[in-house]
């Protein structure tokens, strides 16, 4: 999927760097398996309700954003540092032969073909701890776990353990000399969606440039950076050696948020941040109470879609008890484990606060609420449920 874009780049000092790429390939972090009868929607732009800036009728430039997140800086250096030499030593210990190619999750059979560019990846954490999963993961039956490669990288494992948040994927990503990754967006990511992508640069050079929303960055080894990758971004390496970053997807916690610069945090309404709620495990006898049959609106399986009624037919499904784990099983489709976060509300295993279900089965009219969240904006669609016998 391609969207056209024409922009003027800005260096970190605000200077004009010329015309940016004319087209941008839009990459999404996950698209669930859905029958081909239900084509994937185009998706929503980052912070769909926002208007970034505008021109005053008399010529004065004024902000007209109704989304404070959209007005934040595109990146922030977090208040934590690491030893560059130990980072590099772990990368050297892992060696070159273990690196795979970057992949993403999509509809159909799940994984895209390997990247044709020399953009390589080694997974330290992945769904089910599978070292071959170089994608960032998404809703499914398995949570995230360390891969076997983590045991060969003791300092990198220490770095991951020091991050005060629940971690999703953690990947070493290497961009070869002479390679450019075109402009794209990673959605849905960011504070309003409950997960952020942070970078620890390990090896770089002056020709390795990350551009986020027109601003060029050359992050240095041993630092920790947040980037708003829901905005247009690209990366290029015109240097003579590979650029290697540790890229970590984190659920948002108050402790992680505290690592952001104070000036950044002061501008963020905390009610706009989808802080992750911990799992509240059900008692062993409870899962049986939540078994039911329910039609699933297709938006629930498309991570670019907000909750809304549509003309598309629902997908037949059941909530089943699989050895004590509740699973949303789509007929002839994917299965997603449900993680209880309290009060009969569940988020999808492998995902974030961005979407989930509330199993409201104990009143006069049993129903399931399918919800999505973007900051303060919470939407839901209800479907009647039939209790399992």
XYZ file of C-alpha atoms in Angstrom:
389
model
C 0.000 0.000 0.000
C 1.479 3.329 -0.998
C 0.598 6.864 -0.105
C 2.064 9.873 -1.870
C 3.836 12.467 0.173
C 5.880 15.518 -0.702
C 7.791 17.166 2.090
C 10.744 19.374 2.901
C 13.143 17.790 5.369
C 14.397 19.600 8.452
C 17.644 18.986 10.241
C 17.608 18.964 14.052
C 18.661 22.620 13.993
C 15.635 23.442 11.825
C 17.539 24.072 8.600
C 16.060 23.066 5.247
C 17.590 19.875 3.870
C 15.749 19.774 0.574
C 12.905 17.789 -0.870
C 12.087 14.495 0.830
C 10.943 11.279 -0.848
C 7.903 11.662 -3.055
C 6.261 8.423 -1.994
C 5.997 6.573 1.270
C 5.378 2.873 1.749
C 3.101 2.391 4.712
C 4.141 -0.505 6.928
C 1.797 -1.763 9.639
C 2.937 -3.767 12.623
C 0.291 -6.471 12.251
C -2.668 -7.503 10.178
C -4.681 -10.442 11.434
C -5.803 -13.391 9.328
C -9.205 -12.455 7.934
C -11.144 -14.137 5.137
C -10.479 -12.571 1.764
C -14.132 -11.539 1.684
C -13.202 -8.888 4.224
C -10.425 -6.801 2.627
C -8.237 -4.799 4.946
C -9.097 -1.158 5.341
C -6.685 1.568 4.338
C -6.016 2.318 7.971
C -6.003 5.530 9.937
C -3.302 8.181 10.066
C -1.448 8.625 13.300
C -3.623 10.468 15.830
C -6.599 10.504 13.484
C -8.406 13.416 15.146
C -5.485 15.833 15.044
C -4.751 18.829 12.845
C -1.066 19.588 13.173
C -0.899 23.305 12.239
C -2.494 25.966 10.119
C -2.362 29.498 8.811
C -4.132 32.329 10.590
C -6.364 34.311 8.180
C -4.090 37.331 8.630
C -0.985 35.292 7.869
C 0.149 34.507 11.411
C 1.074 30.818 11.810
C -0.801 29.269 14.714
C -1.280 25.778 16.119
C -4.780 24.432 15.614
C -4.129 20.903 16.885
C -6.803 19.311 19.029
C -4.407 16.473 19.890
C -1.604 17.399 22.317
C 0.301 14.208 21.467
C 0.605 15.306 17.837
C 2.258 18.551 18.951
C 4.991 16.802 20.953
C 8.559 16.504 19.647
C 9.011 13.616 17.231
C 11.701 12.047 19.447
C 13.099 12.274 22.961
C 16.321 11.139 24.611
C 15.389 9.117 27.686
C 17.189 9.364 31.011
C 19.119 6.116 30.878
C 22.471 5.199 29.326
C 24.446 2.021 28.668
C 28.068 0.981 28.102
C 28.812 1.213 24.345
C 31.738 -1.224 24.561
C 29.687 -3.931 26.267
C 26.865 -3.434 23.766
C 29.308 -3.920 20.903
C 30.915 -6.938 22.598
C 27.565 -8.745 22.726
C 26.906 -8.006 19.052
C 30.358 -9.381 18.191
C 29.669 -12.474 20.297
C 26.452 -13.206 18.424
C 28.260 -13.199 15.078
C 27.045 -12.535 11.553
C 25.656 -15.937 10.591
C 22.662 -15.764 12.959
C 21.002 -12.676 11.441
C 17.750 -13.079 9.502
C 15.861 -10.581 7.372
C 13.205 -8.171 8.576
C 9.602 -9.365 8.183
C 6.168 -8.070 9.135
C 2.840 -9.677 9.998
C 0.051 -9.339 7.445
C -3.227 -10.939 6.439
C -3.376 -14.305 4.719
C -0.751 -16.701 6.023
C 0.651 -14.240 8.501
C 4.200 -13.274 7.500
C 5.443 -11.145 4.651
C 8.320 -12.322 2.467
C 11.743 -11.356 3.725
C 12.890 -7.816 3.016
C 14.697 -7.574 -0.298
C 16.994 -4.852 1.050
C 19.947 -5.674 3.302
C 18.027 -4.814 6.468
C 18.769 -7.645 8.862
C 17.346 -8.603 12.192
C 18.166 -10.840 15.147
C 15.370 -11.409 17.657
C 16.239 -11.410 21.368
C 12.542 -11.466 22.340
C 9.750 -12.692 20.090
C 6.316 -14.354 20.195
C 6.781 -17.676 21.939
C 10.547 -17.055 22.077
C 10.836 -18.127 18.424
C 14.215 -16.913 17.068
C 12.884 -17.008 13.505
C 10.202 -14.416 14.287
C 11.874 -11.196 13.108
C 8.508 -9.389 12.938
C 7.330 -7.226 15.871
C 4.461 -9.602 16.671
C 0.764 -9.080 17.263
C -2.353 -10.669 18.771
C -2.247 -14.448 18.974
C -2.017 -17.401 21.312
C 1.496 -16.752 22.584
C 3.041 -13.995 24.616
C 6.581 -12.708 24.190
C 9.616 -14.517 25.581
C 13.393 -14.468 25.270
C 14.808 -16.332 22.281
C 17.830 -18.659 22.592
C 20.027 -15.807 21.296
C 19.432 -13.838 24.501
C 21.552 -16.348 26.429
C 24.526 -15.395 24.232
C 24.123 -11.670 24.932
C 24.396 -11.162 28.706
C 24.785 -7.393 28.615
C 21.941 -6.876 26.162
C 19.779 -9.062 28.400
C 20.778 -6.817 31.302
C 19.791 -3.763 29.260
C 16.362 -5.237 28.547
C 15.844 -6.141 32.209
C 16.633 -2.544 33.201
C 13.760 -1.102 31.176
C 10.888 -0.502 33.630
C 8.087 -1.841 31.456
C 6.590 -5.051 30.123
C 8.533 -5.836 26.962
C 7.138 -7.104 23.701
C 9.686 -7.719 20.919
C 13.380 -6.873 21.226
C 15.393 -7.004 18.011
C 18.881 -6.156 16.867
C 18.406 -4.420 13.523
C 21.271 -3.904 11.095
C 21.145 -1.635 8.053
C 23.964 -2.305 5.590
C 26.014 0.454 3.934
C 24.312 1.967 0.905
C 20.803 0.898 1.970
C 17.762 3.142 2.431
C 14.459 2.147 4.025
C 11.733 4.277 2.374
C 9.478 6.576 4.335
C 6.657 4.767 6.129
C 4.606 4.793 9.329
C 4.397 2.088 12.010
C 0.811 2.049 13.244
C -0.742 1.804 15.684
C 2.199 2.778 17.907
C 2.746 5.560 20.425
C 1.660 6.748 23.846
C -2.092 6.906 23.025
C -2.009 3.249 21.919
C -0.178 1.898 24.943
C 3.137 0.927 23.411
C 6.268 2.727 22.370
C 9.288 1.715 20.334
C 12.643 2.669 21.871
C 16.122 2.457 20.353
C 19.536 1.764 21.859
C 22.134 2.591 19.168
C 25.086 0.191 19.211
C 27.043 0.885 16.036
C 26.643 3.914 13.808
C 28.470 6.335 11.520
C 27.922 9.925 10.319
C 26.160 8.640 7.199
C 23.523 6.707 9.168
C 20.519 9.024 9.396
C 17.050 8.408 10.806
C 14.486 10.980 9.669
C 11.263 11.281 11.689
C 8.615 13.744 10.542
C 11.238 15.628 8.535
C 13.767 15.904 11.391
C 17.135 14.170 10.944
C 18.653 12.203 13.833
C 22.072 10.631 14.371
C 21.699 8.860 17.689
C 24.920 7.805 19.414
C 25.872 4.416 20.936
C 24.826 3.787 24.519
C 21.929 6.241 24.559
C 18.220 5.416 24.855
C 15.747 7.106 22.530
C 11.996 7.259 22.041
C 10.732 7.995 18.549
C 7.159 8.603 17.472
C 7.235 6.087 14.647
C 3.559 6.583 13.895
C 4.794 9.668 12.034
C 6.443 9.411 8.604
C 10.016 8.184 9.009
C 12.829 6.697 6.965
C 16.397 5.565 7.531
C 19.423 5.552 5.272
C 23.031 4.478 5.629
C 25.476 6.173 3.281
C 28.415 5.265 5.500
C 30.953 2.483 5.173
C 29.768 0.118 7.904
C 26.482 -1.267 9.161
C 24.217 0.716 11.467
C 23.037 -1.509 14.340
C 20.347 -0.595 16.877
C 18.616 -2.568 19.598
C 14.916 -1.873 18.947
C 12.547 -2.640 21.820
C 8.755 -2.494 21.861
C 7.510 -1.661 25.362
C 4.093 -1.421 26.922
C 3.759 1.988 28.562
C 4.181 2.079 32.342
C 4.412 5.077 34.704
C 8.019 4.091 35.425
C 8.958 4.104 31.739
C 7.157 7.410 31.244
C 9.255 8.846 34.099
C 12.394 8.326 31.961
C 11.178 10.924 29.452
C 12.608 14.448 29.800
C 10.687 16.597 32.258
C 9.932 19.216 29.598
C 8.398 16.479 27.419
C 6.319 15.004 30.243
C 4.937 18.385 31.286
C 3.246 18.680 27.898
C 1.551 15.262 28.002
C -1.928 14.902 29.528
C -1.548 11.577 31.325
C -5.163 10.740 30.483
C -4.001 10.590 26.831
C -1.524 7.806 27.656
C -2.796 4.222 27.513
C -0.852 2.930 30.504
C -0.713 -0.851 30.555
C -2.774 -2.652 33.163
C -1.268 -5.804 34.686
C -2.900 -9.169 34.215
C -5.401 -10.149 36.902
C -5.383 -13.960 36.659
C -8.746 -15.672 36.901
C -9.353 -18.379 39.461
C -9.104 -21.898 38.039
C -12.899 -22.322 38.094
C -13.709 -19.008 36.355
C -12.859 -19.511 32.642
C -15.809 -21.867 32.198
C -18.151 -18.995 33.133
C -16.992 -16.933 30.141
C -17.546 -19.519 27.400
C -19.924 -18.277 24.738
C -20.696 -17.933 21.063
C -20.493 -14.415 19.652
C -20.252 -12.776 16.201
C -17.082 -10.694 15.868
C -17.149 -7.390 13.947
C -14.251 -7.476 11.435
C -12.645 -4.266 12.740
C -11.637 -6.175 15.881
C -9.050 -8.124 13.856
C -7.650 -5.165 11.914
C -5.266 -3.138 13.969
C -5.627 -0.049 11.802
C -9.393 0.097 12.380
C -11.213 1.883 15.195
C -14.376 0.352 16.625
C -17.365 1.239 14.457
C -20.386 -0.402 12.910
C -20.093 -1.241 9.218
C -21.906 -3.062 6.440
C -19.414 -5.939 6.568
C -20.805 -9.229 7.862
C -19.640 -10.356 11.283
C -17.332 -13.333 11.723
C -18.726 -16.326 13.639
C -16.649 -17.089 16.710
C -16.575 -18.680 20.140
C -14.871 -17.899 23.420
C -13.516 -21.231 24.633
C -11.695 -22.484 27.704
C -8.427 -24.018 26.513
C -6.895 -25.659 29.583
C -7.599 -22.617 31.734
C -6.853 -19.987 29.089
C -9.720 -18.133 27.464
C -9.383 -18.027 23.677
C -11.369 -16.072 21.098
C -11.589 -18.606 18.259
C -12.755 -17.251 14.908
C -14.431 -19.957 12.808
C -11.994 -20.845 9.997
C -9.792 -17.979 11.197
C -7.254 -16.943 13.817
C -7.333 -17.715 17.523
C -6.404 -15.068 20.089
C -5.794 -15.732 23.777
C -7.460 -13.295 26.164
C -5.587 -11.687 29.083
C -7.831 -10.631 31.982
C -7.126 -7.100 33.254
C -10.034 -6.928 35.706
C -13.817 -6.752 35.812
C -14.352 -9.162 32.944
C -12.291 -6.997 30.575
C -9.571 -8.605 28.473
C -6.803 -7.428 26.195
C -5.513 -9.592 23.377
C -2.481 -11.746 24.119
C 0.564 -10.251 22.415
C -1.079 -6.852 22.101
C -1.693 -3.679 24.104
C -4.392 -1.531 25.694
C -5.284 -0.381 22.160
C -8.085 -2.949 21.809
C -9.805 -5.808 23.564
C -13.128 -7.197 24.746
C -15.395 -7.009 27.760
C -17.331 -10.228 28.371
C -20.519 -8.908 29.960
C -22.315 -12.238 30.194
C -24.024 -12.176 33.559
C -26.952 -9.787 33.105
C -30.335 -10.302 31.503
C -28.858 -9.886 28.006
C -25.402 -11.475 27.694
C -23.175 -9.480 25.376
C -19.583 -8.850 24.358
C -18.216 -5.335 23.950
C -15.408 -5.004 21.385
C -13.476 -1.811 22.091
C -10.599 0.259 20.743
C -8.695 3.048 22.432
C -6.604 5.962 21.211
C -5.696 8.184 24.135
C -8.888 9.520 25.706
C -10.956 8.317 22.778
C -12.550 4.974 23.546
C -15.047 3.383 21.178
C -16.950 0.136 21.418
C -19.359 -2.043 19.490
C -21.552 -4.579 21.300
C -22.729 -7.981 20.110
C -25.223 -10.325 21.763
C -23.676 -13.528 23.037
C -25.066 -17.006 23.595
C -23.721 -18.740 26.685
C -22.107 -22.128 26.130
C -23.936 -25.076 27.612
